[in-house]
Amino acid sequence: MRDIAGTVACIDGNTFMVSDASGDVESSPSTPVGLFAADTRFLSRWRLTVDGECMTALSVDDSQYFEVTFFAVPGRAVDYVEADVSAIRRRRIGPDLTESLTIFNYGEEDMTLDVRLEVEADFADIFEIKFDIEEKAGTYYTKVGKNELRLGYRRGTYHREVVVSASEPAQFDPGGLRFAVRLRPGQQWSTRLQAVMLALRPDGVDLRSALRVQRPDDSTLPTSMRDWVAAAPTLDTDSVGLQQVYHRSLVDLAALRFAPLSLGGASVPAAGLPWFMTLFGRDSLLTCLQTLPVTPSLTPPTLRILASLQGARTDDVLEEDPGRILHELRYGESAAFEEQPHSPYYGTVDASPLFVVLLDEYERWSGDTALALELEQEARAALTWIDRYADLTSTGYVWYQRRNRATGLDNQCWKDSWDSISYADGRLPGFPRATCETQGYAYDAKIRGARLARTVWGDPAYAERLEGEAAALYERFNRDFWLEDRGFYALALDHDGTAVDSLSSNIGHLLWSGIVPPERAPRVVEHLMGPALFSGWGVRTFADGQRRYNPLGYHNGTVWPFDNSFIAWGLRRYGFGNEAARIAEGILSAATYFEGRLPEAFGGFDRDTTKFPIRYPTAGSPQAWSSGATMLLLRTMLGINPHEDHLAVDPALPATFGRVALLDIPGRWGRRDAFARQRPTSADGTVS
């Protein structure tokens, strides 16, 4: 996986290794390169030399997320054509790192080679790397044994170790290990290297030991991936590019599954490489919503784990409230010592309503009333949080204002960068803030909570109350957020109720939540598909022409695939199938320029200008909700709707993709076929 520029990644859940194309790791304090697990870099150096020469890569096979094969030769690139010595490194990530190393002698003479592996461990917390913090308060140690090298770090009760060993006799020293390799012409030599990562409790028990019980050896990984892909619906299409994107998305979702420490063995989606390889409330819930037609097995463990960690008290450091669903859970040093509040951190306003939305959508898909009953109290608590704790101004909206002044997030919506919420003239609003899409989520949660109360929980009085609250929110929202002279909804409300008048992609989320009156939808759609927002590849996060617009601004002009997938879903809900198809075509076509993998975001430059999508320099990849975007766009194009008592199929397919069908969709109807055949198309490539 070559998604950080010039690097290759090997992934299994939140355990991953990022190296250069020869397989070497030479980290800097601010670069997310190395071997990581549980938010900690266990190896910051892993460099192979032969007779003192570094390796030059010739080929890399990274077609399987958990295994990468490197073919390299020692010396500078200009010398390798005549190289008599070559090496193959086969790296596999599971609970730990294993790497088989094979050295070949294709020369005509006997050789004695000094094969050296340089090893270092800085045990950097992921936040130390992200924010370029070099100072550490703990103590490092090194233990050299006859058959292993043990590197460790302690700070109070926080204790991490990595143990490096080899299958062949080696000479270990504080900086690594070396082999004296003697080869005759045509002979090869091999060893198996292992790096075992330990997250040790004060009593010496390894917190990661449960992962090894679940996966006692790395032979289960290929089977796991094959089973995951086989369980998904089959995509039948004329489009080679679309088939590539679908398969890549499935494989990436498999790669990002992980079992959070101390929370049982169930797998949930990590948000994305490299910074977000952990549990996020919002990201996980939205990924599960996107993938329900394809990989519904992600949803029950995600809901259960988030329910088990639901807020139960008031804590201003963690920004916890009763009923609040977490934002982010971390295991690194900074979380352990509350230098970052992620143990867990609750600073998000959308995860709580989205929890209810997903629970309802899952029950509609699966018919699994047992899970809806099991999580009834947690869903009720999330709905209560909306009104009791999130309405900071007593105006009936979901607001946010950070309580953790030191390390909390300023913006607690999905656009959580510091300058993502601004007026059209560039001014930043005050706090608290109420973003438009969050009100849509709250409305949707109340409507869906009412359905669950009436049909599953057996509480019609509660259902009527929620429906009344939803109706009041609908009326209030459409009075206060609608900008009649502009024909779109305000991005947010300022602390005094003033409408923040920016044109943004957030208004597209209002369509999938259903809070937009039908008579206003055409004006909203006109803006979404107009030149200020729609780039040709997708809808920009922020409209061209506004003060803070930048096509390479993180939330101020880039195109986010996940964002577009929900916008397209909303367009279909309101009957704008052709417009949804245009978005689907743009996003999925862009994926083909990224080797089938949709990144976190890409540049918002006009398609006619660049002819290809522009890579965002620090975009995470793979990213769970970007992989999930493929699945939701397919559902949207095919018109697959579980809100009736059958699968309604009403295709709106771009001509670019030809025939598209998803076969054997899992759901409450059992496994059945859902076909979508191409209809006649108009000149612009959309369905007539």
Coordinates of N, CA, C and O in Angstrom, one line a residue, residues 22 48 50 55 69-74 84-91 99-106 113 115 167-168 179 181 183 186-193:
S22 N 12.2 -0.2 -0.2 CA 13.2 -1.3 0.0 C 12.8 -2.1 1.2 O 13.4 -3.1 1.5
L48 N 18.2 -2.6 6.7 CA 19.1 -3.7 6.3 C 20.2 -3.2 5.5 O 20.1 -2.4 4.6
V50 N 24.0 -4.8 3.5 CA 24.8 -6.0 3.1 C 26.2 -5.4 2.8 O 26.3 -4.6 1.9
M55 N 20.1 -0.9 0.9 CA 19.4 -1.7 -0.2 C 18.7 -0.7 -1.2 O 18.1 0.4 -0.7
T69 N 6.0 -7.9 0.0 CA 7.3 -8.5 -0.5 C 8.1 -7.5 -1.2 O 7.6 -6.8 -2.1
F70 N 9.4 -7.3 -0.7 CA 10.3 -6.4 -1.3 C 11.4 -7.2 -2.0 O 12.0 -8.1 -1.4
F71 N 11.8 -6.8 -3.2 CA 12.9 -7.3 -3.9 C 13.9 -6.2 -4.0 O 13.6 -5.1 -4.6
A72 N 15.2 -6.3 -3.5 CA 16.1 -5.2 -3.5 C 17.5 -5.8 -3.6 O 17.8 -7.0 -3.5
V73 N 18.4 -4.9 -4.0 CA 19.8 -5.2 -4.1 C 20.7 -4.2 -3.3 O 20.2 -3.1 -3.1
P74 N 21.8 -4.6 -2.8 CA 22.7 -3.6 -2.1 C 23.3 -2.6 -3.1 O 23.6 -3.0 -4.2
D84 N 25.5 -9.0 -8.1 CA 25.5 -10.5 -7.9 C 24.7 -10.9 -6.7 O 24.4 -12.1 -6.6
V85 N 24.5 -9.9 -5.8 CA 23.8 -10.2 -4.6 C 22.4 -9.5 -4.6 O 22.3 -8.4 -5.1
S86 N 21.4 -10.3 -4.2 CA 20.0 -9.7 -4.2 C 19.3 -10.2 -2.9 O 19.8 -11.2 -2.3
A87 N 18.2 -9.6 -2.6 CA 17.5 -10.0 -1.4 C 16.0 -9.9 -1.6 O 15.5 -9.0 -2.3
I88 N 15.3 -10.8 -0.9 CA 13.8 -10.7 -0.8 C 13.4 -10.6 0.6 O 13.9 -11.4 1.5
R89 N 12.6 -9.7 0.9 CA 12.1 -9.5 2.3 C 10.6 -9.7 2.2 O 9.9 -8.9 1.5
R90 N 10.1 -10.7 2.9 CA 8.6 -10.9 2.9 C 8.1 -10.6 4.3 O 8.4 -11.3 5.3
R91 N 7.4 -9.5 4.4 CA 7.0 -8.9 5.7 C 5.5 -9.2 5.9 O 4.7 -9.1 5.0
E99 N 9.2 -11.2 9.5 CA 9.8 -10.9 8.2 C 10.8 -12.0 7.9 O 11.7 -12.2 8.6
S100 N 10.6 -12.6 6.7 CA 11.6 -13.6 6.2 C 12.5 -12.8 5.3 O 12.1 -12.1 4.4
L101 N 13.8 -13.1 5.5 CA 14.8 -12.5 4.7 C 15.6 -13.5 4.0 O 16.1 -14.5 4.6
T102 N 15.7 -13.4 2.6 CA 16.5 -14.4 1.9 C 17.5 -13.6 1.0 O 17.2 -12.6 0.3
I103 N 18.8 -14.1 1.1 CA 19.9 -13.5 0.4 C 20.4 -14.4 -0.7 O 20.5 -15.6 -0.4
F104 N 20.6 -14.0 -1.9 CA 21.0 -14.8 -3.1 C 22.4 -14.4 -3.5 O 22.7 -13.2 -3.6
N105 N 23.1 -15.4 -3.9 CA 24.4 -15.2 -4.6 C 24.3 -15.7 -6.0 O 24.3 -16.9 -6.3
Y106 N 24.2 -14.8 -7.0 CA 24.2 -15.2 -8.4 C 25.5 -14.9 -9.1 O 25.6 -14.9 -10.3
L113 N 29.3 -12.6 3.4 CA 28.6 -11.3 3.5 C 28.3 -10.9 4.9 O 28.0 -11.8 5.7
V115 N 25.7 -9.3 6.8 CA 24.3 -8.9 6.8 C 23.9 -8.3 8.1 O 23.9 -9.0 9.1
S167 N 15.6 -16.6 13.5 CA 15.6 -18.0 13.5 C 17.0 -18.6 13.3 O 17.3 -19.8 13.6
E168 N 17.9 -17.8 12.7 CA 19.3 -18.3 12.4 C 20.2 -17.6 13.4 O 19.9 -16.5 13.9
F179 N 24.6 -11.0 10.8 CA 24.8 -12.4 10.4 C 26.0 -12.5 9.5 O 26.2 -11.6 8.7
V181 N 27.2 -14.5 6.6 CA 26.6 -15.3 5.7 C 27.6 -15.8 4.6 O 28.2 -14.9 4.0
L183 N 28.1 -17.9 1.2 CA 27.3 -18.5 0.1 C 28.2 -18.9 -1.1 O 29.1 -18.1 -1.5
G186 N 25.2 -19.4 -6.7 CA 23.9 -20.0 -6.9 C 23.2 -20.4 -5.6 O 22.1 -20.9 -5.7
Q187 N 23.8 -20.1 -4.5 CA 23.2 -20.5 -3.2 C 22.4 -19.4 -2.6 O 22.7 -18.2 -2.9
Q188 N 21.5 -19.7 -1.7 CA 20.7 -18.7 -1.0 C 20.7 -19.0 0.5 O 21.0 -20.2 0.9
W189 N 20.5 -18.0 1.3 CA 20.4 -18.1 2.8 C 19.2 -17.4 3.3 O 18.8 -16.3 2.7
S190 N 18.5 -17.9 4.3 CA 17.3 -17.3 4.8 C 17.3 -17.3 6.3 O 17.9 -18.2 7.0
T191 N 16.6 -16.3 6.8 CA 16.3 -16.3 8.3 C 14.9 -15.7 8.4 O 14.4 -15.0 7.6
R192 N 14.3 -16.0 9.6 CA 13.0 -15.4 9.9 C 13.2 -14.5 11.1 O 13.6 -14.9 12.2
L193 N 12.9 -13.2 10.9 CA 13.0 -12.2 11.9 C 11.6 -12.0 12.5 O 10.6 -12.1 11.9

